[in-house]
mmCIF file of C-alpha atoms in Angstrom:
data_model
loop_
_atom_site.group_PDB
_atom_site.id
_atom_site.type_symbol
_atom_site.label_atom_id
_atom_site.label_comp_id
_atom_site.label_asym_id
_atom_site.label_seq_id
_atom_site.Cartn_x
_atom_site.Cartn_y
_atom_site.Cartn_z
ATOM 1 C CA MET A 19 -0.071 -0.109 0.042
ATOM 2 C CA ASP A 20 2.789 2.364 1.023
ATOM 3 C CA ARG A 21 4.727 1.526 -2.216
ATOM 4 C CA ASP A 22 1.466 2.443 -4.390
ATOM 5 C CA VAL A 23 1.074 5.829 -2.630
ATOM 6 C CA ALA A 24 4.921 6.691 -3.122
ATOM 7 C CA ALA A 25 4.693 5.632 -6.944
ATOM 8 C CA ARG A 26 1.562 7.893 -7.445
ATOM 9 C CA VAL A 27 3.242 10.753 -5.544
ATOM 10 C CA GLY A 28 6.358 10.139 -7.473
ATOM 11 C CA GLY A 29 4.418 10.239 -10.770
ATOM 12 C CA ARG A 30 2.623 13.522 -9.876
ATOM 13 C CA LEU A 31 5.806 14.988 -9.100
ATOM 14 C CA ARG A 32 7.395 13.981 -12.470
ATOM 15 C CA GLN A 33 4.467 15.156 -14.320
ATOM 16 C CA TRP A 34 4.834 18.511 -12.344
ATOM 17 C CA ARG A 35 8.367 18.965 -13.208
ATOM 18 C CA GLU A 36 7.624 18.066 -16.920
ATOM 19 C CA ALA A 37 4.960 20.625 -16.853
ATOM 20 C CA GLN A 38 7.228 23.300 -15.523
ATOM 21 C CA GLY A 39 9.875 22.397 -17.913
ATOM 22 C CA ALA A 40 7.452 22.837 -20.959
ATOM 23 C CA TRP A 41 6.271 26.122 -19.730
ATOM 24 C CA LEU A 42 9.821 27.399 -19.392
ATOM 25 C CA ARG A 43 10.510 26.150 -22.997
ATOM 26 C CA GLY A 44 7.475 27.863 -24.169
ATOM 27 C CA GLN A 45 5.573 24.688 -24.938
ATOM 28 C CA GLY A 46 2.843 24.772 -22.303
ATOM 29 C CA PRO A 47 -0.642 26.580 -22.847
ATOM 30 C CA LEU A 48 0.672 30.044 -21.440
ATOM 31 C CA GLY A 49 4.261 29.657 -22.460
ATOM 32 C CA PRO A 50 4.118 31.544 -25.641
ATOM 33 C CA ARG A 51 1.773 34.368 -24.006
ATOM 34 C CA LEU A 52 4.354 34.625 -21.120
ATOM 35 C CA ARG A 53 7.390 34.842 -23.466
ATOM 36 C CA ARG A 54 5.734 37.461 -25.622
ATOM 37 C CA ARG A 55 4.093 39.653 -23.079
ATOM 38 C CA GLY A 56 6.418 38.928 -19.951
ATOM 39 C CA PRO A 57 9.010 41.373 -20.962
ATOM 40 C CA LEU A 58 6.550 44.075 -21.842
ATOM 41 C CA LEU A 59 4.582 43.661 -18.391
ATOM 42 C CA LEU A 60 8.112 43.794 -16.682
ATOM 43 C CA TYR A 61 8.949 46.963 -18.525
ATOM 44 C CA PHE A 62 5.614 48.704 -17.499
ATOM 45 C CA ALA A 63 6.058 47.500 -13.860
ATOM 46 C CA VAL A 64 9.685 49.176 -13.981
ATOM 47 C CA LEU A 65 8.363 52.324 -15.570
ATOM 48 C CA ILE A 66 5.493 52.767 -13.120
ATOM 49 C CA ALA A 67 7.983 52.268 -10.143
ATOM 50 C CA PHE A 68 10.303 54.912 -11.755
ATOM 51 C CA VAL A 69 7.410 57.417 -12.444
ATOM 52 C CA ALA A 70 6.242 57.067 -8.888
ATOM 53 C CA GLU A 71 9.611 57.410 -7.326
ATOM 54 C CA ILE A 72 11.191 60.134 -9.690
ATOM 55 C CA GLY A 73 8.586 61.194 -12.146
ATOM 56 C CA LEU A 74 7.762 61.075 -15.710
ATOM 57 C CA PRO A 75 10.624 60.990 -18.112
ATOM 58 C CA THR A 76 10.262 64.273 -20.073
ATOM 59 C CA ASP A 77 14.013 64.848 -21.203
ATOM 60 C CA ARG A 78 14.532 64.199 -24.921
ATOM 61 C CA ILE A 79 17.302 61.641 -24.241
ATOM 62 C CA ASP A 80 15.724 60.047 -21.410
ATOM 63 C CA GLN A 81 12.180 59.815 -23.149
ATOM 64 C CA THR A 82 14.227 58.213 -26.165
ATOM 65 C CA ILE A 83 15.879 55.594 -23.976
ATOM 66 C CA TRP A 84 12.488 54.630 -22.387
ATOM 67 C CA ILE A 85 10.892 54.395 -25.748
ATOM 68 C CA LEU A 86 13.567 52.267 -27.147
ATOM 69 C CA ALA A 87 13.441 49.915 -24.104
ATOM 70 C CA GLY A 88 9.590 49.674 -24.457
ATOM 71 C CA ILE A 89 9.898 48.773 -28.270
ATOM 72 C CA ALA A 90 12.614 46.162 -27.420
ATOM 73 C CA ALA A 91 10.164 44.552 -24.928
ATOM 74 C CA ALA A 92 7.287 44.658 -27.208
ATOM 75 C CA ARG A 93 9.229 42.988 -29.790
ATOM 76 C CA ILE A 94 10.999 40.516 -27.835
ATOM 77 C CA GLY A 95 12.208 37.488 -29.870
ATOM 78 C CA ARG A 96 12.732 39.609 -33.009
ATOM 79 C CA PRO A 97 16.328 39.319 -34.603
ATOM 80 C CA LEU A 98 19.038 41.571 -33.246
ATOM 81 C CA ARG A 99 19.267 43.418 -36.533
ATOM 82 C CA ASP A 100 15.495 44.653 -35.789
ATOM 83 C CA HIS A 101 16.382 46.239 -32.486
ATOM 84 C CA MET A 102 19.457 47.788 -34.022
ATOM 85 C CA GLN A 103 17.305 49.261 -36.635
ATOM 86 C CA ALA A 104 14.990 50.823 -34.166
ATOM 87 C CA VAL A 105 18.020 52.604 -32.624
ATOM 88 C CA LEU A 106 19.218 53.743 -36.079
ATOM 89 C CA ASP A 107 15.547 55.029 -36.762
ATOM 90 C CA TRP A 108 15.125 56.925 -33.613
ATOM 91 C CA ALA A 109 18.823 58.395 -33.374
ATOM 92 C CA PRO A 110 18.326 61.057 -36.204
ATOM 93 C CA LEU A 111 14.923 61.878 -34.835
ATOM 94 C CA LEU A 112 16.562 62.496 -31.493
ATOM 95 C CA ALA A 113 19.153 64.476 -32.863
ATOM 96 C CA ALA A 114 16.696 66.707 -35.046
ATOM 97 C CA LEU A 115 14.642 67.433 -31.784
ATOM 98 C CA LEU A 116 17.453 68.318 -29.862
ATOM 99 C CA LEU A 117 18.623 70.680 -32.510
ATOM 100 C CA TYR A 118 15.170 72.149 -32.401
ATOM 101 C CA ASP A 119 15.350 72.486 -28.642
ATOM 102 C CA TYR A 120 18.623 74.437 -28.736
ATOM 103 C CA THR A 121 17.608 76.794 -31.623
ATOM 104 C CA ARG A 122 14.153 77.334 -30.294
ATOM 105 C CA GLY A 123 15.839 78.738 -26.949
ATOM 106 C CA ILE A 124 17.970 81.257 -28.873
ATOM 107 C CA ALA A 125 15.425 82.433 -31.528
ATOM 108 C CA ASP A 126 14.600 85.494 -29.427
ATOM 109 C CA THR A 127 18.164 86.660 -29.509
ATOM 110 C CA LEU A 128 18.454 87.265 -33.255
ATOM 111 C CA GLY A 129 17.106 90.757 -33.152
ATOM 112 C CA MET A 130 13.652 90.479 -34.678
ATOM 113 C CA THR A 131 10.878 92.731 -33.272
ATOM 114 C CA VAL A 132 9.050 91.154 -30.547
ATOM 115 C CA ARG A 133 5.252 91.354 -31.130
ATOM 116 C CA VAL A 134 3.210 91.965 -27.924
ATOM 117 C CA SER A 135 0.478 94.368 -28.587
ATOM 118 C CA GLU A 136 -0.499 93.110 -32.116
ATOM 119 C CA LEU A 137 -1.573 89.829 -30.563
ATOM 120 C CA VAL A 138 -3.647 91.280 -27.763
ATOM 121 C CA ASP A 139 -5.378 93.594 -30.577
ATOM 122 C CA PHE A 140 -6.435 90.561 -32.501
ATOM 123 C CA ASP A 141 -8.001 88.749 -29.607
ATOM 124 C CA GLN A 142 -9.716 91.864 -28.535
ATOM 125 C CA TRP A 143 -11.064 92.426 -32.080
ATOM 126 C CA LEU A 144 -12.343 88.777 -32.218
ATOM 127 C CA PHE A 145 -13.988 88.888 -28.785
ATOM 128 C CA GLY A 146 -15.491 92.406 -28.851
ATOM 129 C CA GLY A 147 -12.835 94.129 -26.797
ATOM 130 C CA THR A 148 -12.336 91.386 -24.344
ATOM 131 C CA VAL A 149 -8.917 89.416 -23.842
ATOM 132 C CA PRO A 150 -10.149 85.807 -23.627
ATOM 133 C CA THR A 151 -7.430 85.098 -21.145
ATOM 134 C CA VAL A 152 -8.338 87.901 -18.691
ATOM 135 C CA TRP A 153 -12.082 86.944 -19.019
ATOM 136 C CA LEU A 154 -11.588 83.255 -18.080
ATOM 137 C CA GLN A 155 -9.344 83.746 -15.268
ATOM 138 C CA GLU A 156 -11.661 86.391 -13.825
ATOM 139 C CA HIS A 157 -14.440 83.963 -13.807
ATOM 140 C CA LEU A 158 -12.762 80.695 -13.335
ATOM 141 C CA TYR A 159 -9.401 81.108 -11.438
ATOM 142 C CA THR A 160 -8.983 81.379 -7.706
ATOM 143 C CA PRO A 161 -5.228 81.869 -6.762
ATOM 144 C CA GLY A 162 -4.279 79.279 -4.163
ATOM 145 C CA GLU A 163 -7.321 77.308 -4.812
ATOM 146 C CA ILE A 164 -7.349 74.225 -7.114
ATOM 147 C CA HIS A 165 -11.008 73.467 -8.804
ATOM 148 C CA TRP A 166 -11.617 70.086 -10.753
ATOM 149 C CA TYR A 167 -11.282 71.844 -14.113
ATOM 150 C CA ASP A 168 -7.859 73.081 -13.141
ATOM 151 C CA VAL A 169 -6.813 69.381 -12.415
ATOM 152 C CA VAL A 170 -8.166 68.469 -15.860
ATOM 153 C CA ALA A 171 -6.380 71.460 -17.475
ATOM 154 C CA GLY A 172 -3.218 70.436 -15.902
ATOM 155 C CA ILE A 173 -3.308 66.855 -17.148
ATOM 156 C CA VAL A 174 -4.350 68.150 -20.582
ATOM 157 C CA TYR A 175 -1.276 70.616 -20.673
ATOM 158 C CA MET A 176 1.292 68.127 -19.205
ATOM 159 C CA SER A 177 0.122 65.469 -21.791
ATOM 160 C CA HIS A 178 1.980 67.666 -24.497
ATOM 161 C CA PHE A 179 5.247 66.521 -23.095
ATOM 162 C CA VAL A 180 4.418 62.708 -23.167
ATOM 163 C CA VAL A 181 1.754 61.910 -25.482
ATOM 164 C CA PRO A 182 3.140 62.490 -28.813
ATOM 165 C CA TRP A 183 6.029 60.345 -27.971
ATOM 166 C CA VAL A 184 4.125 57.502 -26.708
ATOM 167 C CA LEU A 185 1.923 57.585 -29.936
ATOM 168 C CA ALA A 186 5.153 57.525 -31.878
ATOM 169 C CA ALA A 187 6.530 54.547 -30.040
ATOM 170 C CA ALA A 188 3.003 52.762 -30.512
ATOM 171 C CA PHE A 189 2.999 53.527 -34.307
ATOM 172 C CA TYR A 190 6.618 52.227 -34.567
ATOM 173 C CA VAL A 191 5.690 48.779 -33.004
ATOM 174 C CA TRP A 192 2.562 48.533 -35.109
ATOM 175 C CA SER A 193 3.929 49.819 -38.495
ATOM 176 C CA ARG A 194 7.239 51.351 -39.329
ATOM 177 C CA ASP A 195 5.597 53.102 -42.365
ATOM 178 C CA ARG A 196 2.751 54.601 -40.189
ATOM 179 C CA TRP A 197 5.457 55.657 -37.755
ATOM 180 C CA TRP A 198 7.376 57.523 -40.511
ATOM 181 C CA LYS A 199 4.323 59.185 -41.734
ATOM 182 C CA TYR A 200 3.633 60.566 -38.317
ATOM 183 C CA ILE A 201 7.212 61.367 -37.343
ATOM 184 C CA ARG A 202 7.649 63.502 -40.483
ATOM 185 C CA MET A 203 4.739 65.704 -39.742
ATOM 186 C CA VAL A 204 6.059 65.838 -36.241
ATOM 187 C CA LEU A 205 9.494 67.374 -37.521
ATOM 188 C CA ALA A 206 7.828 69.479 -40.000
ATOM 189 C CA LEU A 207 5.467 71.105 -37.545
ATOM 190 C CA SER A 208 8.385 71.525 -35.158
ATOM 191 C CA TYR A 209 10.463 73.301 -37.598
ATOM 192 C CA ALA A 210 7.706 75.466 -39.214
ATOM 193 C CA GLY A 211 7.125 76.571 -35.670
ATOM 194 C CA LEU A 212 10.889 77.335 -35.182
ATOM 195 C CA ALA A 213 10.902 79.484 -38.291
ATOM 196 C CA THR A 214 8.064 81.346 -37.205
ATOM 197 C CA TYR A 215 9.502 82.039 -33.874
ATOM 198 C CA ILE A 216 12.596 83.416 -35.392
ATOM 199 C CA LEU A 217 10.937 85.634 -37.980
ATOM 200 C CA VAL A 218 7.835 86.696 -35.864
ATOM 201 C CA PRO A 219 8.647 86.501 -31.967
ATOM 202 C CA ALA A 220 5.520 87.058 -30.318
ATOM 203 C CA ALA A 221 4.831 87.293 -26.546
ATOM 204 C CA PRO A 222 2.269 85.396 -24.515
ATOM 205 C CA PRO A 223 -0.491 86.936 -22.438
ATOM 206 C CA TRP A 224 1.376 86.676 -19.055
ATOM 207 C CA TYR A 225 4.271 88.474 -20.889
ATOM 208 C CA ALA A 226 1.994 91.167 -22.071
ATOM 209 C CA ALA A 227 0.669 91.805 -18.565
ATOM 210 C CA SER A 228 3.982 91.653 -17.029
ATOM 211 C CA THR A 229 5.043 94.657 -19.351
ATOM 212 C CA GLY A 230 1.748 96.578 -18.915
ATOM 213 C CA VAL A 231 0.378 96.023 -22.393
ATOM 214 C CA ILE A 232 -2.509 94.048 -20.575
ATOM 215 C CA GLY A 233 -3.850 96.083 -17.831
ATOM 216 C CA ASP A 234 -5.013 93.155 -15.850
ATOM 217 C CA THR A 235 -3.204 90.375 -13.853
ATOM 218 C CA VAL A 236 -2.575 87.388 -15.958
ATOM 219 C CA TRP A 237 -1.629 84.187 -13.864
ATOM 220 C CA ARG A 238 0.437 81.520 -15.282
ATOM 221 C CA ASN A 239 -1.752 78.662 -14.130
ATOM 222 C CA ALA A 240 -1.922 76.150 -16.838
ATOM 223 C CA ALA A 241 -0.084 73.448 -14.891
ATOM 224 C CA ASP A 242 -1.332 74.343 -11.539
ATOM 225 C CA GLY A 243 -3.799 71.607 -11.359
ATOM 226 C CA TRP A 244 -1.306 69.017 -12.138
ATOM 227 C CA TRP A 245 1.356 69.454 -9.393
ATOM 228 C CA ASN A 246 -1.014 70.766 -6.686
ATOM 229 C CA SER A 247 -3.892 68.059 -7.024
ATOM 230 C CA PRO A 248 -4.539 65.011 -4.845
ATOM 231 C CA ILE A 249 -3.878 62.897 -8.073
ATOM 232 C CA ALA A 250 -0.271 64.163 -8.154
ATOM 233 C CA ASP A 251 0.156 63.562 -4.462
ATOM 234 C CA TRP A 252 -0.991 60.062 -4.903
ATOM 235 C CA LEU A 253 1.185 59.341 -7.869
ATOM 236 C CA GLY A 254 4.083 60.999 -6.541
ATOM 237 C CA LEU A 255 4.372 63.556 -9.303
ATOM 238 C CA GLN A 256 5.183 66.686 -7.325
ATOM 239 C CA PHE A 257 8.466 66.632 -9.505
ATOM 240 C CA ALA A 258 6.432 68.399 -12.138
ATOM 241 C CA ALA A 259 6.746 71.670 -10.588
ATOM 242 C CA ILE A 260 10.626 71.669 -10.286
ATOM 243 C CA TRP A 261 10.880 70.208 -13.547
ATOM 244 C CA PHE A 262 8.535 72.974 -15.286
ATOM 245 C CA GLU A 263 10.454 75.746 -13.508
ATOM 246 C CA ARG A 264 13.796 74.406 -14.709
ATOM 247 C CA GLN A 265 12.302 73.896 -18.326
ATOM 248 C CA SER A 266 10.866 77.528 -18.230
ATOM 249 C CA ALA A 267 14.226 78.956 -17.121
ATOM 250 C CA GLY A 268 15.815 78.189 -20.451
ATOM 251 C CA VAL A 269 13.136 78.405 -23.037
ATOM 252 C CA ASN A 270 12.044 81.236 -25.379
ATOM 253 C CA ASP A 271 9.510 83.427 -23.680
ATOM 254 C CA VAL A 272 8.431 84.985 -27.000
ATOM 255 C CA ALA A 273 7.604 81.620 -28.818
ATOM 256 C CA ALA A 274 3.997 82.001 -28.640
ATOM 257 C CA LEU A 275 2.967 82.114 -32.227
ATOM 258 C CA PRO A 276 2.082 79.470 -33.300
ATOM 259 C CA SER A 277 1.078 77.383 -30.157
ATOM 260 C CA LEU A 278 2.777 73.915 -30.630
ATOM 261 C CA HIS A 279 0.818 72.702 -27.656
ATOM 262 C CA ALA A 280 -2.447 73.222 -29.672
ATOM 263 C CA ALA A 281 -0.723 71.929 -32.850
ATOM 264 C CA PHE A 282 0.565 68.664 -31.484
ATOM 265 C CA ALA A 283 -2.954 68.079 -30.052
ATOM 266 C CA MET A 284 -4.622 68.469 -33.167
ATOM 267 C CA LEU A 285 -1.973 66.363 -34.957
ATOM 268 C CA ILE A 286 -2.648 63.649 -32.296
ATOM 269 C CA ALA A 287 -6.263 63.664 -33.176
ATOM 270 C CA ILE A 288 -5.803 63.642 -37.039
ATOM 271 C CA ALA A 289 -3.242 60.778 -36.627
ATOM 272 C CA LEU A 290 -5.479 58.670 -34.426
ATOM 273 C CA TRP A 291 -8.759 59.615 -36.348
ATOM 274 C CA PRO A 292 -8.390 56.522 -38.931
ATOM 275 C CA VAL A 293 -7.513 54.098 -36.110
ATOM 276 C CA ALA A 294 -10.499 55.160 -33.739
ATOM 277 C CA ARG A 295 -13.330 54.042 -35.936
ATOM 278 C CA HIS A 296 -15.846 53.841 -33.198
ATOM 279 C CA TRP A 297 -17.731 57.025 -32.342
ATOM 280 C CA ALA A 298 -16.825 56.586 -28.658
ATOM 281 C CA LEU A 299 -13.337 56.865 -29.353
ATOM 282 C CA ARG A 300 -13.661 59.821 -31.685
ATOM 283 C CA ILE A 301 -15.629 61.934 -29.364
ATOM 284 C CA PRO A 302 -12.503 62.202 -26.885
ATOM 285 C CA LEU A 303 -10.204 62.690 -29.904
ATOM 286 C CA ALA A 304 -12.267 65.731 -31.282
ATOM 287 C CA LEU A 305 -12.475 67.208 -27.785
ATOM 288 C CA PHE A 306 -8.815 66.841 -27.053
ATOM 289 C CA PRO A 307 -7.613 69.847 -29.248
ATOM 290 C CA LEU A 308 -10.321 71.824 -27.929
ATOM 291 C CA ALA A 309 -9.455 71.054 -24.359
ATOM 292 C CA MET A 310 -5.860 72.049 -25.081
ATOM 293 C CA GLY A 311 -6.813 75.338 -26.704
ATOM 294 C CA PHE A 312 -8.992 76.130 -23.580
ATOM 295 C CA THR A 313 -6.073 75.142 -21.342
ATOM 296 C CA LEU A 314 -3.557 77.241 -23.133
ATOM 297 C CA VAL A 315 -5.828 80.469 -23.214
ATOM 298 C CA TYR A 316 -7.068 79.889 -19.616
ATOM 299 C CA GLY A 317 -3.466 79.184 -18.313
ATOM 300 C CA GLY A 318 -2.010 82.562 -19.793
ATOM 301 C CA GLU A 319 0.246 80.762 -22.183
ATOM 302 C CA HIS A 320 -1.274 81.577 -25.506
ATOM 303 C CA TYR A 321 -3.882 83.621 -27.327
ATOM 304 C CA VAL A 322 -6.768 82.442 -29.304
ATOM 305 C CA LEU A 323 -4.815 83.603 -32.326
ATOM 306 C CA ASP A 324 -1.879 81.257 -31.329
ATOM 307 C CA VAL A 325 -4.078 78.303 -31.054
ATOM 308 C CA LEU A 326 -5.839 78.860 -34.278
ATOM 309 C CA LEU A 327 -2.544 79.361 -36.215
ATOM 310 C CA GLY A 328 -1.254 76.129 -34.591
ATOM 311 C CA TRP A 329 -4.197 74.344 -35.900
ATOM 312 C CA ALA A 330 -3.851 76.005 -39.203
ATOM 313 C CA TYR A 331 -0.232 74.614 -39.484
ATOM 314 C CA VAL A 332 -1.265 71.104 -38.899
ATOM 315 C CA VAL A 333 -3.802 71.156 -41.574
ATOM 316 C CA ALA A 334 -1.482 72.926 -44.064
ATOM 317 C CA ILE A 335 1.249 70.057 -43.206
ATOM 318 C CA VAL A 336 -1.163 67.258 -43.338
ATOM 319 C CA PHE A 337 -2.465 68.554 -46.891
ATOM 320 C CA VAL A 338 1.035 68.909 -48.143
ATOM 321 C CA PHE A 339 2.078 65.323 -47.252
ATOM 322 C CA GLN A 340 -1.002 63.983 -48.508
ATOM 323 C CA ALA A 341 -0.547 65.600 -51.807
ATOM 324 C CA TRP A 342 3.074 64.466 -51.843
ATOM 325 C CA ASP A 343 1.996 60.850 -51.219
ATOM 326 C CA ARG A 344 -0.440 61.073 -53.923
ATOM 327 C CA TRP A 345 1.939 62.449 -56.403
ATOM 328 C CA PHE A 346 4.544 59.791 -55.494
ATOM 329 C CA ALA A 347 2.153 56.849 -55.604
ATOM 330 C CA GLN A 348 1.211 57.822 -59.191
ATOM 331 C CA ARG A 349 4.801 58.390 -60.162
ATOM 332 C CA GLN A 350 5.476 54.956 -58.827
ATOM 333 C CA SER A 351 2.496 53.543 -60.563
ATOM 334 C CA VAL A 352 3.565 54.957 -63.929
ATOM 335 C CA ARG A 353 7.137 53.698 -63.552
ATOM 336 C CA SER A 354 5.748 50.083 -62.573
ATOM 337 C CA ALA A 355 3.646 50.212 -65.715
ATOM 338 C CA ALA A 356 6.363 51.092 -67.806
ATOM 339 C CA ALA A 357 8.597 48.378 -66.429
ATOM 340 C CA GLU A 358 6.056 45.730 -67.135
ATOM 341 C CA GLU A 359 5.615 46.551 -70.836
ATOM 342 C CA PRO A 360 7.124 44.200 -73.091
ATOM 343 C CA ILE A 361 10.240 45.417 -74.867
ATOM 344 C CA HIS A 362 9.801 45.105 -78.696
ATOM 345 C CA ALA A 363 12.942 44.949 -80.797
ATOM 346 C CA ASP A 364 12.696 46.963 -83.831
ATOM 347 C CA VAL A 365 12.685 44.301 -86.741
ATOM 348 C CA PRO A 366 13.797 45.874 -90.083
ATOM 349 C CA PRO A 367 11.107 45.183 -92.968
ATOM 350 C CA ARG A 368 11.859 42.290 -95.210
ATOM 351 C CA ASP A 369 13.272 43.114 -98.606
ATOM 352 C CA ARG A 370 10.943 42.659 -101.386
ATOM 353 C CA VAL A 371 11.659 40.090 -103.633
ATOM 354 C CA THR A 372 10.500 40.713 -107.216
ATOM 355 C CA SER A 373 9.581 37.688 -109.214
ATOM 356 C CA PRO A 374 10.821 37.461 -112.766
ATOM 357 C CA SER A 375 8.331 38.044 -115.413
#
């Protein structure tokens, strides 16, 4: 009897060891899923711990490192050349964005006249003599007090520093071609904005109020709801205030026209629109640029003119690239058709043979 029990227990132990070995080799029912998703789950666990302890990675280089790590985790099992290709694809993008950051910071030192009153006049003309930023802050903002809409506005405002690059990483994992179509618009939009900052440096509402062009007080409160909210306390995101002040110290204060915050929000909505086919997904996409526009004007960072021009830049860039893609596709189609046509050698006509009469 004891021998039978021992044999059954030994058999169960062997089955258990075989099953464990099969799982580790990826042969069990959950093995392939664990091998595919395990590294990505580990990546997100490490990222969440990093954010809770230190904060969101917002520096260009740090973001790129985290993005490349996430791409590698999502594509685990691919050949090494695929991972090296990701590095080669993202390195020029990082260089272009770092160059943009540097030149944006010195664009206001090139001697062009700073536009201050012109933007105030346009918004007043558009809204019957009222500056929208002043009106919104008088009716909605209470210094030292955080309302629910301040929290929403803070989240929307800070999303600009993270969401465009998370979307770029998702596109890269999904389709390198779709990623390139999105990234080329990101670069075109960034440098179009940079060119405008150099040629037409323009001051935001808080700057105009500090110089007396706007007679009322304008608070710079776009991100107040982000770092002063219970959500920030819970997530440990108080770092945002320090980071924001550090970034503001070296940024161009007269790079308001156009608003790239508003432009990127519109670009994200347009890029995701074909993917979000259900109306329940398209409604928040449509509201996102509007929420960003409201946040920027309410927070004293931009005029309505800046927001509208930022949206117009996106529409123009999307139109140009779509026209280019259509032209290029037609050109390739013509070339392919020409290559498929059979080549007929010129055959000289036969000499006539005259029969003797």
